[in-house]
Coordinates of C-alpha atoms and ligand atoms in Angstrom, one line a residue:
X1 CA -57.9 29.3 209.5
X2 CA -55.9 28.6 206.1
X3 CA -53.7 25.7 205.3
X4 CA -50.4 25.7 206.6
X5 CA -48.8 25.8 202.6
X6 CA -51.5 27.5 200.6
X7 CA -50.5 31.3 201.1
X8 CA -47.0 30.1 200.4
X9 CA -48.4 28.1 196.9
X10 CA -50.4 31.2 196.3
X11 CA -47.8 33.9 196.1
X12 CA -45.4 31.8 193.8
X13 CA -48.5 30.9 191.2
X14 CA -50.6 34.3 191.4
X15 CA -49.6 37.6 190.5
X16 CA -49.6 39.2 193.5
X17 CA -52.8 41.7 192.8
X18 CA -55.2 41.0 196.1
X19 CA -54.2 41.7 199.8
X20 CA -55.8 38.4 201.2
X21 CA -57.3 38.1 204.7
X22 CA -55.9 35.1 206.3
X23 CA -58.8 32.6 206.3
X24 CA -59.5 29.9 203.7
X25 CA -62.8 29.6 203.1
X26 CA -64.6 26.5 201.8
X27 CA -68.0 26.7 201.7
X28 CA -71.3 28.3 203.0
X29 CA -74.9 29.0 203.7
X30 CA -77.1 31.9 203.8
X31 CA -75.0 34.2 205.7
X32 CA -72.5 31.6 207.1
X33 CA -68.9 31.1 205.8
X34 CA -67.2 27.9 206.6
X35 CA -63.2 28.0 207.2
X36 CA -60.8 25.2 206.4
X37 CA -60.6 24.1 209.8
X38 CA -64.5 24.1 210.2
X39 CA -64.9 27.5 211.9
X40 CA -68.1 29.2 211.1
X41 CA -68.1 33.0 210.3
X42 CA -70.9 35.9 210.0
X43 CA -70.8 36.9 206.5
X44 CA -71.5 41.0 206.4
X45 CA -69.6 41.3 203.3
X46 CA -71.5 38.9 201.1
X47 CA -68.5 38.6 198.5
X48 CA -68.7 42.4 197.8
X49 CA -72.4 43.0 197.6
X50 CA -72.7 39.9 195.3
X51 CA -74.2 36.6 197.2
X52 CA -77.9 38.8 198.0
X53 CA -79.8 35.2 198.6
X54 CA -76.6 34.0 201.0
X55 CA -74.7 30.9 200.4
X56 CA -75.8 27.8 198.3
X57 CA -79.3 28.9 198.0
X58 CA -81.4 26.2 196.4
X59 CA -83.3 27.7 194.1
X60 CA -80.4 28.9 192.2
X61 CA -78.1 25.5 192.9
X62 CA -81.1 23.9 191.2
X63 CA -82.0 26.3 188.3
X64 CA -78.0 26.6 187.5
X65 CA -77.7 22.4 188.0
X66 CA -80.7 22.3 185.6
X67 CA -79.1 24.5 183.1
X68 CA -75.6 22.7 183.2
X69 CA -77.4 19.2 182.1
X70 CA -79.5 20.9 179.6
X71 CA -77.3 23.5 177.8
X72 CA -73.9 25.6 178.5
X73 CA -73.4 27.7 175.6
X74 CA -73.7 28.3 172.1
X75 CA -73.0 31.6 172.2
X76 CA -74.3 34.9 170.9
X77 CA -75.1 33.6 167.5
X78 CA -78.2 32.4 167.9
X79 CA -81.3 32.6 170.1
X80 CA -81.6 31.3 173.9
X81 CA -84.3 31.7 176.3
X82 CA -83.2 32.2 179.1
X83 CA -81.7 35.5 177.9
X84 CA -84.8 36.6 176.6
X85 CA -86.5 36.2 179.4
X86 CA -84.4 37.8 181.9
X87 CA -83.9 40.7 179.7
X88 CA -88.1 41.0 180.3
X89 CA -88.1 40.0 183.5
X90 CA -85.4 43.2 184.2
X91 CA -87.1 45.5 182.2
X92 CA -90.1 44.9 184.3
X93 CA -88.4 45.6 187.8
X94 CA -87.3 48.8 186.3
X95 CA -90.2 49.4 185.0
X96 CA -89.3 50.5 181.7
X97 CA -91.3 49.5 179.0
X98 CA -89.1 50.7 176.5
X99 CA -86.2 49.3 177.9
X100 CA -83.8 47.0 176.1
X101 CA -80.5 44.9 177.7
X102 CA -77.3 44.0 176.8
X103 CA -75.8 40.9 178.8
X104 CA -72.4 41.3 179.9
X105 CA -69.9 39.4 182.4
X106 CA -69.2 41.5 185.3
X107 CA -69.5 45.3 186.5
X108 CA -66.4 46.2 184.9
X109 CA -67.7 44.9 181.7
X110 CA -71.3 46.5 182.2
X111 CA -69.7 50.0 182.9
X112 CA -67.7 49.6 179.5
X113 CA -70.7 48.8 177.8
X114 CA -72.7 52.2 178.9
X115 CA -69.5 54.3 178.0
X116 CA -69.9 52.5 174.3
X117 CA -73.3 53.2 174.2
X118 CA -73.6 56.8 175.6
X119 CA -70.6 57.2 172.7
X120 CA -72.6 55.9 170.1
X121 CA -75.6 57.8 171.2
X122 CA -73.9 60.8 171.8
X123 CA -72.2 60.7 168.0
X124 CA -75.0 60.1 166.2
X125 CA -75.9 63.8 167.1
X126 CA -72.0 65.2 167.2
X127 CA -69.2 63.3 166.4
X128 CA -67.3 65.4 169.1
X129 CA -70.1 64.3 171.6
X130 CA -68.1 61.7 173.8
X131 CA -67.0 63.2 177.0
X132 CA -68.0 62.2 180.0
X133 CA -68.4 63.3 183.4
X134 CA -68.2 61.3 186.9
X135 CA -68.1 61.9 190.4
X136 CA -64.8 61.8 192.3
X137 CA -64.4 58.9 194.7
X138 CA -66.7 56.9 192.2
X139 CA -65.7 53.3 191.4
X140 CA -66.5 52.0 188.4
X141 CA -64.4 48.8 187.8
X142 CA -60.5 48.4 186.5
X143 CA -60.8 47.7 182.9
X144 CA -59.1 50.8 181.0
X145 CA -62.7 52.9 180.4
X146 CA -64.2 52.0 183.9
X147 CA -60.8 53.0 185.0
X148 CA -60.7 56.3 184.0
X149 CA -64.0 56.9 185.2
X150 CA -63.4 55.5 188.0
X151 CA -62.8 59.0 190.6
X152 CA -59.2 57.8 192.1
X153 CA -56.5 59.1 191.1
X154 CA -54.4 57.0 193.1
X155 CA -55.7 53.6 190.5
X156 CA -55.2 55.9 187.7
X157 CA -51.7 56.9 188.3
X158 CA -49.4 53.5 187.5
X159 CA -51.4 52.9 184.3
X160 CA -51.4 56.5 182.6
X161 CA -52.1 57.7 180.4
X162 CA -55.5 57.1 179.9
X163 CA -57.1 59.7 177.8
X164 CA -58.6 63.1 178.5
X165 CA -62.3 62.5 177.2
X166 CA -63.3 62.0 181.5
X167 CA -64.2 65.2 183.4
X168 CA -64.6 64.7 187.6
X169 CA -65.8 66.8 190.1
X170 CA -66.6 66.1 193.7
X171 CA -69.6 64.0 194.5
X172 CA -71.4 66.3 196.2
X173 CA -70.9 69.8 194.7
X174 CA -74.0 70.3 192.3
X175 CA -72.7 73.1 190.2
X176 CA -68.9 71.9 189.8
X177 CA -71.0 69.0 187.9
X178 CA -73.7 71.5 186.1
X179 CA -70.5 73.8 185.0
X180 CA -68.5 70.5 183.9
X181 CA -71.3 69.4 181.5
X182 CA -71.2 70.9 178.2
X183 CA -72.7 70.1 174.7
X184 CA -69.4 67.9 174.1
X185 CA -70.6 65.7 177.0
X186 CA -72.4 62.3 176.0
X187 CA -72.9 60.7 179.7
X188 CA -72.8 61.6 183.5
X189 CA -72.0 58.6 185.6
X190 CA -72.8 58.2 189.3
X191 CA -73.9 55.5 191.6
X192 CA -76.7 56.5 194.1
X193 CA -74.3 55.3 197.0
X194 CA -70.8 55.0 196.2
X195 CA -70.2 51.8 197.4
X196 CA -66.3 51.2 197.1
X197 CA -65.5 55.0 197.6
X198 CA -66.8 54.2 200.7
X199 CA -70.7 53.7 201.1
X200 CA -71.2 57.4 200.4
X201 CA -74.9 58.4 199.6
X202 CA -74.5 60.9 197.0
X203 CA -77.2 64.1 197.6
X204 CA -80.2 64.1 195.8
X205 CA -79.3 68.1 194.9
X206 CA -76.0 66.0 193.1
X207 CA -78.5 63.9 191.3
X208 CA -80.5 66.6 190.2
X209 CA -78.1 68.5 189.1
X210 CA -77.1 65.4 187.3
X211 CA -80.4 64.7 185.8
X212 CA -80.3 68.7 184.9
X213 CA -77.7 68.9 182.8
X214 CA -77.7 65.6 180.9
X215 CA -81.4 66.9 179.8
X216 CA -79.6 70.5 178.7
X217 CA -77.1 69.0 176.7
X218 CA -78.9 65.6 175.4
X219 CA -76.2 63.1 177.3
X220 CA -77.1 60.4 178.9
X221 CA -77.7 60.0 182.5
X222 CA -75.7 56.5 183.6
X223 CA -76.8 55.2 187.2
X224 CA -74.1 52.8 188.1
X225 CA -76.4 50.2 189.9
X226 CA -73.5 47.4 190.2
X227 CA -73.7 47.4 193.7
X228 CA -76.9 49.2 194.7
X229 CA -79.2 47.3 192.3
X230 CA -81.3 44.8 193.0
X231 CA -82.7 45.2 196.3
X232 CA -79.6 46.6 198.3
X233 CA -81.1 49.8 199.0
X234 CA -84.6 49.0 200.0
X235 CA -85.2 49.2 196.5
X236 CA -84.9 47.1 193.3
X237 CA -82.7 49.9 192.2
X238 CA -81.3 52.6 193.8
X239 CA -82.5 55.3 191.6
X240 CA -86.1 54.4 192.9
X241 CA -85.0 56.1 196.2
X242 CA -84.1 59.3 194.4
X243 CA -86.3 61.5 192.8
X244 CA -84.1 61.2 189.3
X245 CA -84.4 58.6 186.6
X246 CA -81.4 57.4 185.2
X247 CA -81.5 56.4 180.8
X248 CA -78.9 54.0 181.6
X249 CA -78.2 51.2 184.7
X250 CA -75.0 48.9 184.8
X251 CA -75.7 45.9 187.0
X252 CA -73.4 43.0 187.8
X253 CA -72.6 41.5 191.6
X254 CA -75.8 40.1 193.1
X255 CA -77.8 39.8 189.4
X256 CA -76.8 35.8 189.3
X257 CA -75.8 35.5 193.4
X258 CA -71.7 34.8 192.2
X259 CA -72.4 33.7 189.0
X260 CA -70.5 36.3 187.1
X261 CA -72.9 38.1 185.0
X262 CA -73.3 42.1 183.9
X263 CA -75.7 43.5 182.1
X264 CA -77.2 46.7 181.3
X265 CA -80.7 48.7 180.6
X266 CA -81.1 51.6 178.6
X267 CA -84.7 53.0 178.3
X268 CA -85.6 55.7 175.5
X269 CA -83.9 56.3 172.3
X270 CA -80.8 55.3 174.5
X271 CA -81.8 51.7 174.5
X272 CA -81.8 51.7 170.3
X273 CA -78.0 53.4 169.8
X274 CA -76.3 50.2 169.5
X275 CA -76.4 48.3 166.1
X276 CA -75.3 45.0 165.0
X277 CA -71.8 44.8 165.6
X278 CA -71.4 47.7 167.6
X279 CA -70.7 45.5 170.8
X280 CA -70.5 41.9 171.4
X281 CA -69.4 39.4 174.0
X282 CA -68.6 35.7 173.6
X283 CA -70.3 34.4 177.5
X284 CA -72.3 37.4 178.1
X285 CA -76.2 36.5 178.5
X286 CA -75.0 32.7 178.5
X287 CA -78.0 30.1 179.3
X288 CA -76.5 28.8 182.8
X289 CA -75.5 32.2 184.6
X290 CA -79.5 33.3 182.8
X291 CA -81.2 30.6 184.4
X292 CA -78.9 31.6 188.0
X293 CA -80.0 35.4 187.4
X294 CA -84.3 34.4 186.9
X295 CA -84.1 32.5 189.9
X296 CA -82.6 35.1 191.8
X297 CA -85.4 37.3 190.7
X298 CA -88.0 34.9 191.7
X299 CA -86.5 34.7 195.0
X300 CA -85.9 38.5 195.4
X301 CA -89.8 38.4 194.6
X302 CA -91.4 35.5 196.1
X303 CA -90.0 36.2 199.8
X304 CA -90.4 39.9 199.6
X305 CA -86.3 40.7 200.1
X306 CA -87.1 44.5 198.6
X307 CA -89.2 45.3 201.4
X308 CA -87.0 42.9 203.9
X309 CA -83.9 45.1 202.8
X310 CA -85.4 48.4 203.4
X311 CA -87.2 47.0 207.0
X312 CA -83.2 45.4 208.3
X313 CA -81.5 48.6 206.8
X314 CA -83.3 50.4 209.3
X315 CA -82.2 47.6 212.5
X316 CA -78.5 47.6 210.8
X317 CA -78.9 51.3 211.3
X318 CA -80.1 51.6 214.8
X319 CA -77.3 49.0 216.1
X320 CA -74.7 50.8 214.2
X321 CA -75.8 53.8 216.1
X322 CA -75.5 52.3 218.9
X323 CA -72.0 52.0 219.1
X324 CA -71.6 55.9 218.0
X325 CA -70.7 57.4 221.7
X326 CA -70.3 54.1 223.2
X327 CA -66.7 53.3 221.8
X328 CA -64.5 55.8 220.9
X329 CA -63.5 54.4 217.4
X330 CA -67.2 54.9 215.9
X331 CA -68.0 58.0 214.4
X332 CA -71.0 57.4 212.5
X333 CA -73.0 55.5 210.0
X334 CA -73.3 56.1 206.5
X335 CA -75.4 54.0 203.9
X336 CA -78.9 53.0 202.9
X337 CA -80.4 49.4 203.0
X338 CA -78.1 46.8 203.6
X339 CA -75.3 48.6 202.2
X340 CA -73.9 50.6 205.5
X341 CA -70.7 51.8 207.0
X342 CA -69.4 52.2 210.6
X343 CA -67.5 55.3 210.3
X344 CA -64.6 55.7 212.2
X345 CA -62.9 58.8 213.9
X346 CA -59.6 57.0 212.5
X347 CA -58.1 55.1 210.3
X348 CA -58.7 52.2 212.4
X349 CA -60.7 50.0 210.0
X350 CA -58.6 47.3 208.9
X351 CA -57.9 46.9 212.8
X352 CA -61.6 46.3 213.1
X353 CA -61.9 43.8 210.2
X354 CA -59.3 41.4 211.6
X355 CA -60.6 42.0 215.0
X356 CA -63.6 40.9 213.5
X357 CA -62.6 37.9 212.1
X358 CA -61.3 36.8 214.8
X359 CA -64.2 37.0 216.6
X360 CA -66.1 35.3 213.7
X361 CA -67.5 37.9 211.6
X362 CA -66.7 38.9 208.1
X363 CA -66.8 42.9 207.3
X364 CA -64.8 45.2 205.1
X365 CA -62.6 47.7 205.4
X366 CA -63.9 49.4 202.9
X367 CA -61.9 53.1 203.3
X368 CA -59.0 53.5 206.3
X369 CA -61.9 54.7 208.2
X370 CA -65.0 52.9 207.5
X371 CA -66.5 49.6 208.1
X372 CA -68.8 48.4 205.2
X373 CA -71.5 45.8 206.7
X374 CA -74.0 44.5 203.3
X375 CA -75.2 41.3 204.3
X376 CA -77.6 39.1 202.4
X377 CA -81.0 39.9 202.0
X378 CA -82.0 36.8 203.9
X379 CA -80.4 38.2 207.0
X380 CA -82.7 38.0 210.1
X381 CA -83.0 40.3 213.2
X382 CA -81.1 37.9 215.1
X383 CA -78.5 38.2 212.5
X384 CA -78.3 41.3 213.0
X385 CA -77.7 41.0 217.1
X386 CA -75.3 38.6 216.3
X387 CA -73.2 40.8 213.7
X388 CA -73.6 44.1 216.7
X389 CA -72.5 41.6 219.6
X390 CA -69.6 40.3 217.4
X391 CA -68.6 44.0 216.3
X392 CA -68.6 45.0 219.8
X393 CA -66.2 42.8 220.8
X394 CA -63.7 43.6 217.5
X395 CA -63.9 47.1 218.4
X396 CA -63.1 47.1 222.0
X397 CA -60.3 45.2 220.9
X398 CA -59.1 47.4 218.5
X399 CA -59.8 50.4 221.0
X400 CA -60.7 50.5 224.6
X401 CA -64.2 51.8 224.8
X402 CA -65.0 55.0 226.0
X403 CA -68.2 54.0 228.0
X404 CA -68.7 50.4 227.3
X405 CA -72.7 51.0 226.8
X406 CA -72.5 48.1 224.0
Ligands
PLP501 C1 -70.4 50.4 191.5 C2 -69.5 49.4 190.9 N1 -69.3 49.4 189.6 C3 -68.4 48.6 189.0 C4 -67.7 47.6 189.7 C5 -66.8 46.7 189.1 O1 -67.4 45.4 189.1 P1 -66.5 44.1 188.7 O2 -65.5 43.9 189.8 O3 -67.5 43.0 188.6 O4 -65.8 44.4 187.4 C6 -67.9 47.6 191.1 C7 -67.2 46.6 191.9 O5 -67.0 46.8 193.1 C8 -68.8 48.5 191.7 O6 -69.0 48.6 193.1

């Protein structure tokens, strides 16, 4: 439920930029969402890919609560720890020795970041070497870079123009993207899945190709890892279930569990393009969301959520299937991990979502016909169940069943 006035309140103080669903939520635990009338829900959304650990997990109420009493901010002028440390403590889960960080505030911010640094690497060796090439149906954030690489047209069209240096091609043609890179090209971009174009693996052949061509022309390969970093995949990053090794990841969304916080890795002389000067940021790499982001590591670590990801992708898979022949709405499953879809054979999802809600569960429609399910990492079996029971019943009520197997 949602307070009688605050929609009202809301649309004459906010500019009017997010289609809300209507339920107010006020607080939560692991994967449980709490309404303003009490009402607990399923989370499957996890605020976008971002709350990994669930709701209020201790660890990171008590590493940020720490941090608030100790020190905020003093910004990027001088030396903190906390920054240090989790730079380490990320190159270690990538496994990059060489790697080195830059701290940032969100994925937007991260994605701007790479396109500076694939420019700067890319002019040190041409100054005409800054295009860059991305996958159509890619999203890469809404600031005016991540924008344009972003692979809609539709979110490019009220704000153009937006410059020409971009080149897409469809995300899963391998030799649109070899022909598109050329030695004016400085970065390819893709994410492994493409989470908001929605949860679409893209091929290894793609990747390859990617990989290919950035090592022909000495550009930079750029893994957007935003949303299938840190453990989402079955993974710690989503490139580890490919065959191809990024130069650059962008990571924001689960790094501090809904603290905002960005960052990204570069490995090889990538990693040293950036000067003094070159980029900065007033929060970014700030004590409190540094302290959030190492205890989400520990966590990820200590209770094995890689492995736990990779183990419920594969449940979350088999009950998805499940309702593939059993209701005529679902068409298939897309995804890897815990970031999935429920295809639909129409553009029935938003249908679905509120049907969902009402029955208790929180999903996405994440495309007109698709269903995006990425719960926390802490999910259990009998999540799970209880997401496939709850999902039954929103999609017999947004279509009659065909067979009512489920
Ligand atoms: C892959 C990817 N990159 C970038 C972004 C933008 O992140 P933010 O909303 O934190 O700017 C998103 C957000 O959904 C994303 O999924």
């Amino acid at each position: 439920m949602i307070a009688p006035d605050l929609a009202a309140r809301e649309a004459a103080a906010l500019m009017g930029t997010y289609r809300r669903q209507p339920v107010e939520f006020v607080s939560g635990q692991g994967p449980w969402l709490v309404d303003a009338g009490g009402r607990r829900y399923l989370d499957f959304v996890s605020g976008l890919s971002v709350t990994s650990l669930g709701h209020a997990h201790p660890a990171v109420a008590d590493a940020v609560a720490a941090q608030v009493r100790t020190l905020v901010h003093t910004s990027n002028l001088y030396y903190t720890r906390p920054q240090v440390e989790l730079a380490e403590r990320l190159k270690a889960t990538l496994g990059w020795d060489d790697g080195l960080a830059f701290f940032c505030n969100s994925g937007a911010e991260a994605n701007e970041a790479a396109i500076k640094l694939a420019r700067r690497h890319g002019k040190l060796r041409d100054p005409g070497k800054v295009g860059v090439v991305a996958l159509e149906g890619g999203f890469h954030g809404r600031t005016l870079g991540a924008l344009l690489a972003t692979g809609s047209p539709d979110k490019h069209a009220p704000f153009e123009p937006l410059g020409t240096w971009m080149t897409h091609v469809p995300h899963d043609d391998p030799d649109a993207l070899t022909a598109a890179v050329d030695e004016g090209t400085c970065a390819v971009w893709v994410e492994i899945v493409q989470g908001e174009g929605g949860v679409r693996p893209v091929g290894e052949e793609v990747l390859r190709a990617a990989r290919d061509a950035c090592d022909r022309v000495g550009a930079l390969l750029v893994a957007d890892e935003v949303q299938t970093g840190l453990g989402r995949l079955g993974a710690w990053y989503g490139w580890q279930t490919s065959a191809v090794e990024p130069d650059v990841v962008c990571l924001a969304k689960a790094l501090a569990n809904g603290l905002p916080a960005g960052a990204i890795v570069a490995r090889g002389e990538a990693s040293t393009a950036f000067g003094p000067g070159d980029h900065a940021t007033t929060f970014g790499g700030g004590p409190v969301v540094c302290a959030a982001a190492l205890a989400v590591l520990d966590v990820i670590e200590r209770e094995g959520l890689v492995d736990r990801a990779r183990r419920l992708g594969g449940v979350l898979t088999d009950r998805l299937e499940q309702f593939v022949g059993a209701f005529d709405l679902a068409a298939g499953v897309r995804g890897r991990g815990l970031l999935q879809a429920l295809v639909l054979d129409r553009p029935a999802a938003a249908d679905v979502v509120r049907h969902a809600l009402a029955e208790g569960l929180v999903v996405n429609d994440v495309a007109p016909d698709a269903v995006r399910l990425a719960p926390a990492l802490v999910i259990g079996e009998a999540d799970i169940d209880d997401m496939a029971a709850r999902l039954a019943r929103a999609l017999a009520a947004a279509a009659s069943p065909a067979r009512g197997r489920t």
